[in-house]
Amino acid sequence: MSWVDVLQLELLGGTVRGTVAVLVQVLALPVLLYVLAINSSYLVLIGLAGVDMVRYLRRERIRGVEDASASPLTQSVSVVMAAYNEEAGIVGSVSAMLALRHPRHEVVVVDDGSTDATFALLREAFDLVEVPRRLPDDLPVRARIRSVHVPRGGRSPLVVVRKDNGGRADATNVGVNAARHDLVCFVDADSVLDPDALLTVSRPFADDPVRVVATAGAVRAVNGSTLVGGRVADVRMPRGWTARFQVVEYLRAFCVGRAGWSRMQSLILISGAFGMYRRDVVVEVGGMDTSCIGEDFELTLRLHRHMRRTHREYRVVFVPEPASWTEVPATRTVLARQRRRWQRGLAETLWRHRGMIGNPRYGRIGLVALPYFVLFELVAPVIELVGVVLAPLAVAFGLVPWQAAAALALLCFGYAAMVTVAALLVEEVSFHRSQRWRDLGRGLVAAVLENFGHRQLTALWRVQGLWSLLRGQRQVWGAMDRQGLAAGGAASAGTDVVVLPETRGALRASRADGTDRADRTDRTDRPLAGAGR
Amino acid sequence: MTFFAVVVLGLVLVSALVLALAVSIAAVRGLRARREAHRRAVAEPLRPLLLEVAVGEGEDAEAAADTLAALDTAAWRTVEPAVLAVLGKVRGDGQRLLVELLAVRGVITRERGRLHARGAVRRAAAAELLGAAAYAPAVPELAALLHDGDPEVRLVAARALGRAGAPGAVGMDAGDGVGQAASALLAALAGQQPAAPPDVVARSLMLLGAPAAGALRAALGAPSALERLTAAEVLGRLGVAAASRDLEEIVLRDPSDVVRARAATALGRIGAPLAVSALRAATSPTGAAAVRRAAVVALGEVGDPVALRCLWSLLDDGDAHVADGAASALLALGAPGVRVLAEVASQEQDGSPGAVARAHEVVACAVLAEVLPPLLVDEVDRVRRAAATRAAVVSVPGAGPATGAELLGVGA
C-alpha cells in the first residue's frame, strides 16, 4: 500500500484525493493562464523597455551632460542619506557622494540614532563641528533632533544631522528639512553612484522644468564588483547563487518595473535607493509617510495622487543610466526577511491608495499601472504557491501523469527564463556594464536556475509577508550583513581599490577577527516590481 | 494533437527561443568586441596625430591635420568619432584646425545637410555637432531650428547657438553673429510656451557674453515675463553694470513678482552700490515674499554698509526666510555686518527674542565652523567681551570676561 493510499484511508477517509481533484480541475487552467499572462506582460514591458533604452542611447550625444556639468545654472541638488549603523562604509560612501560630478550639490547625512561608530567616523573623517543651526519645519518630524554638524572651515558641502531613532522615512524627512537646494536626491547610505549619476538624473528637470516633478534612477546589484575610489570600476558576478539570482532579478526588474512603465508614462515606483524629486513638491505632499514600510512606493503614489487631484500637468521620468549600485543580501535568511517586508509594504501601500485602483480620475496610473500591480505583483506569489503545491499533489494522487506535470512545469520555467534572458539581451544591447564572458555565462545560468527553488522560495516568503500583514504582526527591520560598499574610500583616500567582499564569506572572516557587523539593519533595499516571482 | 504533445512542442519552442536569445547576447558581445578591437587597431596609432591637432600649435599640428585629412574613407570613418569626441573640449587654434579638418572631410557640409533631415535625432545630433564645433556660419540655420516641431531639437539648437554664436567661434566674421544668436535665443522665450527650456537659453546667452548685453537690456522691456526674467538673470551673471538702472526699474515696477525677484538677485550679483535704495524698497513688508527674500540676499551681496540698518530691522521679520536671509546677508557684509550680528546676539542692540536667537545662530555657526576670517572672529570676541564685562559688572562684580565661544553658549 502506497503512502498516498494510507493518507486516503487513514487520515481523511479518502476525501483528500477528491479535494485535490476538484482543486486541480478548478485551479489548474487559471493558474496556467495566469503564468502565461504574467510572463507575457513582462515580455511586453521588456520590449517597451528595449525601445526606451534604444531611444535613450540614440540621444547619448545630444544629452548635454558636459554642458550641465559646467553650467552655473544647473539646478542644485541636495543628496539626502539616511544612515543607521552604517559604520562599515559611511565615510567612503559620503566621500564618493561629495565627489560626484555636479556644479552645485550638497550632501545631507541624517544619522538616525546609530548605536555604532557611524557618527564618530564621520566626525573624524570630515572634521565636523556642531553648530546651533535650526532646521526648518517644512516637513513634520517624529523623532527629536539632537544636533547639526558641518565640516570645520566649510571645506565641503556636507551637513550631518543627528537625531533619535525614528526610522528611515522620518530620517529622510529631516534630511529634506535640512536640504537647501531645489532638488532632493534620496540615496541609501551604502549606495555607490556612477560619477555622472546626479547630472544625468537631474537633467530631465532642466529639460522640462515645469512638468518634471520626480526622476527615478536605475539600481543595480554590486556584490562581487570592484570599487575604485568609491566608484564601481569592474562589474562582476558575485560568487553565491543567492546574490547571482538577484543580479538578474535587478536587471529584469528595472526593465520591467521602471523603463517599461516609464515608456507608458505610468511609473509608480521610484526606488528610495536612488530617486530625485523637486523639494517643493515633496514638501507639498508632506514628505515620506513614517507609518508605512514601503515609504518610497507610497511617496510616489501620493505624488501621483496629489498631482492628478490638483489637475497639474506633470511627469515622472525614469533614467536608465547611470546607476546607483547597492549591496543585495547574500544569505537566504536576510533575503527572506527582505522579501517579506517588500511584499508587506507593497500590500500596505496599495491598500492605502485603493481608491486610485481602477479609478479613471488617475488616468493610466489608476486604470493600468495599479491594477497591474495588484494582479501581477500583489497576487502573484499566492497563485505561484498554489501552483507549486497543487502540481506535486496532482501527480501524487495520480490525477496528472508525472511526465505531463514535469513538461508543464518546465514550460512555465522555460517561459520565465526566456523573459529574463530577454532582459539580459536588452542590457547587453544597451549598457553592457558587465564585460566578462564568464559572468555572461553565469548570468544566463542564473536566469535558468532561479526557476528551480529560488522563485518558489521567494513566493513563499512573499506570501509570509502578506500573512504577517493579515495577522496584524508588527513589522521590524531585520539584520543585514552588509560589509560597506565604499569601504576603504576614506575622505582623503579617493583612489583606494576595493574588491567588494562576498558578504557571507567576509562575515565569517570578520567574525574570526572579532569585527562581526551582523547587527546592522537591513533597510536600504527596495521593492523590485517584476522581480519577486 | 494531445495536450501533452502541445506542451512538449511549447517546451521545445521556448527552449529554442531561450537559446536564440542567449546566442544573440553572445553575438552582440562578440561583434562589439570585434568592432572595438578594429577601432583600436586603426584609431590608436592615429591618436597622437589627433592630440597634435587638438593642441593646435605650430607646423606639427598643421601637418598632423593634413595627415588625418588624407586618410582613406574606411580609416576616417573609424577615427571620426574620436575627432568628434575631442571637438567640444578644445578652443582656439586646436578647435579651428579640427573644424577645418572636418570641413575638408565633408563632415561640416554633411551635418549642415542633416539639420534638415527627417529624423529628429539626426537633426538634433547635427545641431549638437555644429555647436560643439562652434561653427559660426551655421548660426542662421541653428536659429531657424528653434522653430523645429520637435522639442528636443529646439533644446539642442538653443544649446548649440550659445557656442556657434559666441565671440571667438570658428568662422565668425565682422557680421553680428552674436546679436543674431542672442535675438533668436530671446525670441525663443517669447511665446506662450517657450521654444526651449529657459535655463538652456540662459546658459547659451551667458556663453555669448558681454556682446549680447545690448540685446539683453532690450529684452528687459519685452512683453514676455520669461524673456525679461532670463535677460535679468543673464545680465546679473555677466555682471553688466550698465544694466543696473534698468534692473532697478524692473525691481520696483515689473508686474511679475518672479521677474522682480530675479532682477533683485541680478543687482546683487552685479554689486552696484547705487542699487541699494531699490533693493531696500523691495524688502518692504507689503512686497511679495519671493521679491523680499531675493532683495535681502542681494543687499548682502552688494556689500554696502548703507544696507545695515535695513537688514538689522529684518532680523525678526515674520517671514523666517527673509529673517534668515537678513542674518546671512549681514554676515556677508563683513566686519560691520558681523558687528551688528554680534551686538544683537549679545543683546547690546535692542532686538526682539527672535532677532537675538537668529543673530546668535548665524554668528555661532560661522564661528564654530571656522568660516569667518580671524579679523571678524576678533570682532565677535570684542563685542562679546564688552557685553560680558558689562553683564559681570552688573551681576557679579569682579568676574573675568569669558571667551567668544563661551559667550555663544557652546563648547569651544
PDB file of C-alpha atoms in Angstrom, chain A residues 179 228 276 389:
ATOM      1  CA  ALA A 179      18.304  70.402   2.377  1.00  0.00           C
ATOM      2  CA  VAL A 228      37.977  52.179  -7.167  1.00  0.00           C
ATOM      3  CA  MET A 276      15.240  62.613  -7.244  1.00  0.00           C
ATOM      4  CA  VAL A 389       1.641  22.934  -4.031  1.00  0.00           C
TER       5      VAL A 389
END
